[in-house]
Amino acid sequence: MPDSLLPLAIAAAYLALVNLITYILFAFDKRRGRVRGRRISESNLLLWSAVGGTPAAKLAQKRLRHKTVKQPFARQLNAIIWVQILIVVFIAFPQVRALLWQALTFVKGLN
């Protein structure tokens, strides 16, 4: 593997592992909820989503029908997704960064 592809391979492996863990946690929590066992806290589920597991979290929500009724949780998960989208856009598109910087500079100049 060329050295230039190593960071992508590491990122892909990280995301695959985080998403696998996230899905397992959602499934485990769903199962524990059915048998009235000790549950995984929503903050832990959201944390795993925030560190890269949002695709698995959304998949688990749909396939397992888990955490779909609890609106605070669903809103928080969707907020995490939007923040992640904004971060990716900000990193992947330098022209967006430049536009935001120009807008901030313009607004500061108005004050």
XYZ file of N, CA and C in Angstrom, residues 13-98:
258
model
N -10.567 2.045 8.880
C -10.579 1.015 9.919
C -11.185 1.558 11.214
N -10.810 2.783 11.565
C -11.364 3.430 12.764
C -12.878 3.541 12.652
N -13.358 4.069 11.525
C -14.800 4.251 11.356
C -15.536 2.915 11.335
N -14.947 1.904 10.718
C -15.577 0.582 10.702
C -15.701 0.037 12.127
N -14.645 0.164 12.915
C -14.674 -0.336 14.290
C -15.672 0.439 15.149
N -15.644 1.756 15.054
C -16.561 2.585 15.849
C -18.011 2.293 15.474
N -18.293 2.118 14.185
C -19.656 1.836 13.772
C -20.103 0.445 14.211
N -19.204 -0.513 14.173
C -19.536 -1.850 14.659
C -19.874 -1.810 16.147
N -19.044 -1.134 16.924
C -19.283 -1.019 18.369
C -20.597 -0.288 18.627
N -20.850 0.790 17.901
C -22.080 1.560 18.089
C -23.309 0.702 17.827
N -23.293 -0.038 16.733
C -24.442 -0.886 16.415
C -24.644 -1.960 17.494
N -23.559 -2.567 17.928
C -23.648 -3.588 18.980
C -24.216 -2.987 20.263
N -23.781 -1.777 20.617
C -24.286 -1.123 21.828
C -25.782 -0.841 21.719
N -26.227 -0.355 20.561
C -27.654 -0.107 20.366
C -28.444 -1.414 20.471
N -27.931 -2.482 19.846
C -28.621 -3.775 19.888
C -28.652 -4.325 21.317
N -27.538 -4.202 22.018
C -27.461 -4.667 23.400
C -28.447 -3.893 24.267
N -28.495 -2.582 24.089
C -29.406 -1.755 24.877
C -30.857 -2.121 24.585
N -31.169 -2.372 23.342
C -32.526 -2.772 22.967
C -32.884 -4.099 23.646
N -31.965 -5.035 23.587
C -32.206 -6.344 24.211
C -32.384 -6.203 25.714
N -31.513 -5.409 26.348
C -31.613 -5.206 27.799
C -32.915 -4.521 28.177
N -33.397 -3.638 27.312
C -34.674 -2.983 27.560
C -35.832 -3.967 27.526
N -35.758 -4.935 26.645
C -36.827 -5.944 26.537
C -36.879 -6.849 27.768
N -35.715 -7.191 28.305
C -35.684 -8.102 29.455
C -35.561 -7.344 30.781
N -35.719 -6.044 30.713
C -35.663 -5.167 31.890
C -34.335 -5.254 32.627
N -33.265 -5.367 31.862
C -31.923 -5.406 32.444
C -31.332 -4.004 32.538
N -30.113 -3.953 32.995
C -29.416 -2.660 33.106
C -29.111 -2.138 31.709
N -29.506 -0.895 31.444
C -29.402 -0.305 30.122
C -28.098 0.467 29.953
N -27.786 0.749 28.719
C -26.660 1.625 28.389
C -27.205 3.045 28.393
N -26.492 3.957 29.010
C -27.002 5.326 29.118
C -27.079 5.983 27.740
N -28.052 6.869 27.601
C -28.195 7.597 26.340
C -26.949 8.421 26.044
N -26.322 8.941 27.090
C -25.115 9.744 26.862
C -23.999 8.889 26.258
N -23.891 7.625 26.655
C -22.889 6.744 26.051
C -23.224 6.429 24.602
N -24.503 6.187 24.327
C -24.908 5.928 22.943
C -24.622 7.149 22.071
N -24.911 8.331 22.595
C -24.655 9.562 21.835
C -23.154 9.807 21.672
N -22.375 9.456 22.694
C -20.921 9.625 22.604
C -20.352 8.765 21.481
N -20.766 7.496 21.414
C -20.270 6.620 20.349
C -20.725 7.123 18.981
N -21.905 7.713 18.934
C -22.363 8.305 17.682
C -21.491 9.498 17.310
N -21.181 10.323 18.295
C -20.414 11.541 18.048
C -18.987 11.262 17.593
N -18.400 10.159 18.035
C -17.015 9.867 17.640
C -16.933 9.115 16.315
N -18.045 9.059 15.608
C -18.025 8.485 14.264
C -19.054 7.404 13.998
N -19.854 7.057 14.978
C -20.796 5.962 14.809
C -22.194 6.352 14.376
N -22.355 7.553 13.826
C -23.712 7.969 13.449
C -24.344 7.088 12.367
N -23.604 6.609 11.365
C -24.278 5.722 10.405
C -24.854 4.475 11.078
N -24.103 3.871 11.981
C -24.593 2.683 12.687
C -25.745 3.033 13.619
N -25.678 4.199 14.247
C -26.753 4.616 15.154
C -28.061 4.782 14.385
N -27.991 5.440 13.231
C -29.205 5.615 12.426
C -29.703 4.278 11.884
N -28.779 3.416 11.464
C -29.164 2.088 10.989
C -29.839 1.295 12.108
N -29.261 1.335 13.295
C -29.841 0.626 14.442
C -31.212 1.195 14.794
N -31.364 2.504 14.730
C -32.665 3.103 14.999
C -33.718 2.537 14.060
N -33.384 2.458 12.789
C -34.353 1.990 11.795
C -34.579 0.473 11.869
N -33.494 -0.298 11.873
C -33.629 -1.758 11.824
C -34.150 -2.347 13.132
N -33.691 -1.803 14.246
C -34.087 -2.341 15.549
C -35.284 -1.604 16.135
N -35.677 -0.542 15.475
C -36.724 0.362 15.997
C -36.401 0.734 17.444
N -35.215 1.278 17.605
C -34.708 1.602 18.933
C -34.443 3.097 19.041
N -34.910 3.681 20.109
C -34.709 5.110 20.395
C -35.342 5.987 19.316
N -36.468 5.562 18.779
C -37.150 6.363 17.752
C -38.247 7.222 18.360
N -38.821 6.794 19.467
C -39.912 7.526 20.104
C -39.377 8.601 21.039
N -38.258 8.348 21.662
C -37.682 9.300 22.618
C -37.154 10.520 21.865
N -37.945 11.568 21.815
C -37.598 12.730 21.019
C -36.347 13.472 21.471
N -36.092 13.657 22.739
C -34.826 14.347 23.058
C -33.622 13.599 22.484
N -33.626 12.278 22.585
C -32.520 11.486 22.062
C -32.427 11.630 20.547
N -33.546 11.495 19.864
C -33.554 11.582 18.399
C -33.074 12.960 17.940
N -33.504 14.011 18.611
C -33.057 15.367 18.253
C -31.561 15.534 18.489
N -31.072 14.997 19.595
C -29.640 15.107 19.893
C -28.812 14.336 18.870
N -29.274 13.157 18.487
C -28.568 12.376 17.472
C -28.554 13.115 16.142
N -29.678 13.687 15.766
C -29.729 14.458 14.516
C -28.841 15.692 14.581
N -28.752 16.323 15.743
C -27.857 17.479 15.898
C -26.402 17.051 15.717
N -26.043 15.898 16.255
C -24.682 15.378 16.084
C -24.395 15.168 14.607
N -25.357 14.607 13.895
C -25.180 14.362 12.455
C -24.945 15.675 11.720
N -25.722 16.699 12.011
C -25.550 17.987 11.332
C -24.196 18.611 11.646
N -23.766 18.511 12.879
C -22.445 19.048 13.239
C -21.357 18.301 12.468
N -21.482 16.981 12.378
C -20.495 16.199 11.633
C -20.499 16.572 10.149
N -21.664 16.776 9.584
C -21.752 17.192 8.177
C -21.056 18.535 7.983
N -21.316 19.475 8.881
C -20.683 20.794 8.781
C -19.162 20.690 8.901
N -18.688 19.851 9.787
C -17.245 19.669 9.951
C -16.635 19.104 8.675
N -17.274 18.088 8.101
C -16.753 17.483 6.866
C -16.746 18.507 5.737
N -17.825 19.273 5.597
C -17.880 20.295 4.551
C -16.783 21.333 4.776
N -16.617 21.738 6.023
C -15.609 22.743 6.351
C -14.202 22.257 6.026
N -13.927 20.972 6.299
C -12.604 20.412 6.036
C -12.406 20.118 4.552
N -13.425 19.556 3.919
C -13.277 19.076 2.545
C -13.311 20.185 1.497
N -13.922 21.302 1.831
C -14.087 22.368 0.839
C -13.455 23.665 1.341
N -12.207 23.914 0.958
C -11.520 25.127 1.421
C -12.249 26.406 1.022
N -12.964 26.373 -0.107
C -13.682 27.571 -0.531
C -14.801 27.928 0.456
N -15.385 26.940 1.130
C -16.399 27.215 2.146
C -15.741 27.921 3.328
N -14.557 27.443 3.720
C -13.821 28.119 4.801
C -13.550 29.568 4.439
N -13.121 29.792 3.197
C -12.815 31.159 2.761
C -14.054 32.036 2.793
